[in-house]
Short mmCIF file of C-alpha atoms in Angstrom, two decimals:
data_model
loop_
_atom_site.label_atom_id
_atom_site.label_comp_id
_atom_site.label_asym_id
_atom_site.label_seq_id
_atom_site.Cartn_x
_atom_site.Cartn_y
_atom_site.Cartn_z
CA GLN I 1360 2.42 13.41 -10.99
CA VAL I 1361 4.39 10.44 -9.85
CA GLN I 1362 3.96 7.14 -11.71
CA LEU I 1363 3.63 3.98 -9.63
CA VAL I 1364 4.18 0.29 -10.40
CA GLU I 1365 3.34 -2.47 -7.93
CA SER I 1366 4.95 -5.91 -7.82
CA GLY I 1367 5.27 -8.89 -5.50
CA GLY I 1368 1.77 -10.28 -5.52
CA GLY I 1369 1.03 -13.96 -5.87
CA LEU I 1370 -0.60 -17.06 -4.42
CA VAL I 1371 0.28 -17.97 -0.84
CA PRO I 1372 -1.24 -20.37 1.72
CA ALA I 1373 -2.94 -19.03 4.82
CA GLY I 1374 -0.36 -18.09 7.43
CA GLY I 1375 2.22 -17.25 4.80
CA SER I 1376 3.95 -14.00 3.93
CA LEU I 1377 4.43 -11.74 0.95
CA ARG I 1378 6.21 -8.45 0.39
CA LEU I 1379 4.73 -6.00 -2.06
CA SER I 1380 6.79 -3.27 -3.66
CA CYS I 1381 5.71 0.01 -5.23
CA ALA I 1382 8.29 1.61 -7.49
CA ALA I 1383 7.85 5.30 -8.23
CA SER I 1384 9.19 7.37 -11.07
CA GLY I 1385 10.29 10.94 -10.69
CA ARG I 1386 12.69 12.77 -8.43
CA THR I 1387 10.09 13.97 -5.94
CA PHE I 1388 9.03 10.62 -4.46
CA SER I 1389 10.35 11.66 -1.05
CA THR I 1390 7.82 14.50 -0.89
CA TYR I 1391 4.76 12.26 -1.34
CA TYR I 1392 2.56 10.74 1.30
CA MET I 1393 1.96 7.13 0.30
CA GLY I 1394 -0.68 4.51 0.91
CA TRP I 1395 -1.72 0.94 0.19
CA PHE I 1396 -5.31 0.07 -0.62
CA ARG I 1397 -7.00 -3.13 -1.69
CA GLN I 1398 -10.11 -4.09 -3.57
CA ALA I 1399 -11.81 -7.47 -3.69
CA PRO I 1400 -14.34 -8.38 -6.42
CA GLY I 1401 -17.68 -6.69 -5.81
CA LYS I 1402 -16.36 -4.60 -2.95
CA GLN I 1403 -15.25 -1.02 -2.54
CA ARG I 1404 -11.59 -0.11 -2.44
CA GLU I 1405 -10.45 -0.09 1.18
CA PHE I 1406 -7.59 1.45 3.09
CA VAL I 1407 -4.77 -0.82 4.22
CA ALA I 1408 -1.80 1.31 5.33
CA TYR I 1409 -0.30 4.79 5.11
CA ILE I 1410 3.13 6.33 5.54
CA THR I 1411 4.25 9.94 5.67
CA TRP I 1412 6.90 11.33 3.34
CA GLY I 1413 9.71 10.78 5.84
CA GLY I 1414 8.38 7.49 7.16
CA GLY I 1415 7.95 8.86 10.66
CA ILE I 1416 4.25 8.12 10.89
CA THR I 1417 2.55 4.92 9.80
CA LEU I 1418 -1.13 4.09 10.11
CA TYR I 1419 -3.01 0.84 9.52
CA ALA I 1420 -6.48 -0.50 9.07
CA ASP I 1421 -7.60 -2.46 12.12
CA SER I 1422 -7.92 -5.59 10.00
CA VAL I 1423 -4.18 -5.68 9.23
CA LYS I 1424 -2.67 -4.06 12.33
CA GLY I 1425 0.04 -6.25 13.82
CA ARG I 1426 0.36 -8.35 10.65
CA PHE I 1427 1.30 -5.85 7.93
CA THR I 1428 4.16 -3.34 7.93
CA ILE I 1429 4.46 -0.38 5.57
CA SER I 1430 7.87 1.14 4.88
CA ARG I 1431 9.66 3.20 2.27
CA ASP I 1432 13.15 3.75 0.94
CA ASN I 1433 13.29 7.23 -0.53
CA ALA I 1434 16.78 6.65 -1.94
CA LYS I 1435 15.30 3.83 -4.05
CA ASN I 1436 12.00 5.56 -4.81
CA THR I 1437 10.23 2.50 -3.45
CA MET I 1438 7.56 1.72 -0.89
CA TYR I 1439 6.91 -1.71 0.60
CA LEU I 1440 4.16 -3.65 2.31
CA GLN I 1441 5.34 -6.64 4.32
CA MET I 1442 2.37 -8.93 4.87
CA ASN I 1443 2.63 -11.70 7.45
CA SER I 1444 0.11 -14.19 8.85
CA LEU I 1445 -1.97 -13.83 5.74
CA LYS I 1446 -5.62 -14.85 5.83
CA PRO I 1447 -8.00 -15.82 3.01
CA GLU I 1448 -9.88 -12.57 3.62
CA ASP I 1449 -6.73 -10.66 2.63
CA THR I 1450 -7.27 -11.85 -0.95
CA SER I 1451 -7.58 -8.73 -3.12
CA VAL I 1452 -5.93 -6.61 -5.73
CA TYR I 1453 -3.51 -4.36 -3.86
CA TYR I 1454 -2.85 -0.82 -5.07
CA CYS I 1455 -0.28 1.75 -4.05
CA ALA I 1456 -1.19 5.41 -4.14
CA ALA I 1457 0.47 8.78 -3.67
CA LYS I 1458 -0.71 12.19 -2.48
CA MET I 1459 1.02 15.50 -2.00
CA PHE I 1460 -0.76 16.64 1.14
CA SER I 1461 -1.47 15.03 4.49
CA GLY I 1462 -4.99 14.41 5.74
CA GLY I 1463 -7.63 12.01 4.51
CA TYR I 1464 -5.14 9.19 4.67
CA SER I 1465 -7.79 6.46 4.50
CA ASP I 1466 -9.86 8.08 1.74
CA PRO I 1467 -9.01 6.77 -1.74
CA GLY I 1468 -10.41 9.98 -3.21
CA SER I 1469 -7.67 12.05 -1.59
CA PHE I 1470 -4.92 10.23 -3.52
CA GLY I 1471 -4.04 11.57 -6.94
CA SER I 1472 -1.73 8.89 -8.31
CA TRP I 1473 -2.35 5.13 -8.46
CA GLY I 1474 -0.56 2.04 -9.66
CA GLN I 1475 -2.14 -0.67 -11.76
CA GLY I 1476 -2.50 -3.11 -8.88
CA THR I 1477 -1.08 -6.53 -8.02
CA GLN I 1478 -3.15 -9.61 -7.17
CA VAL I 1479 -2.73 -11.27 -3.80
CA THR I 1480 -4.49 -14.60 -3.31
CA VAL I 1481 -4.43 -16.42 0.02
CA SER I 1482 -5.59 -20.03 -0.06
CA SER I 1483 -7.26 -21.67 2.90
#
């Protein structure tokens, strides 16, 4: 399994931007389908964004479409989430996740590897 470490979270005012990174260990990062999820206190983990192994297909939750951009650099074993026009409701712990097969891209249960999470707080 690939090991994942998120970074880049922090406190930002509404309307601001942050870029999250997800660094992966192992030589097979380029073969994994990757996703970003988030979880606020007392709520279920929810899908944010997804990217295929080659980066050719990206998918987003309706709540972040047009504001967030997922990307990956397979040469650096790293995935990113550029978050613009942040809103207080984006406040959550953000997790990156990896899976070996396509399908079920928005289902946390279909992902086998997870990072430890990074806190994003958007102040109003």
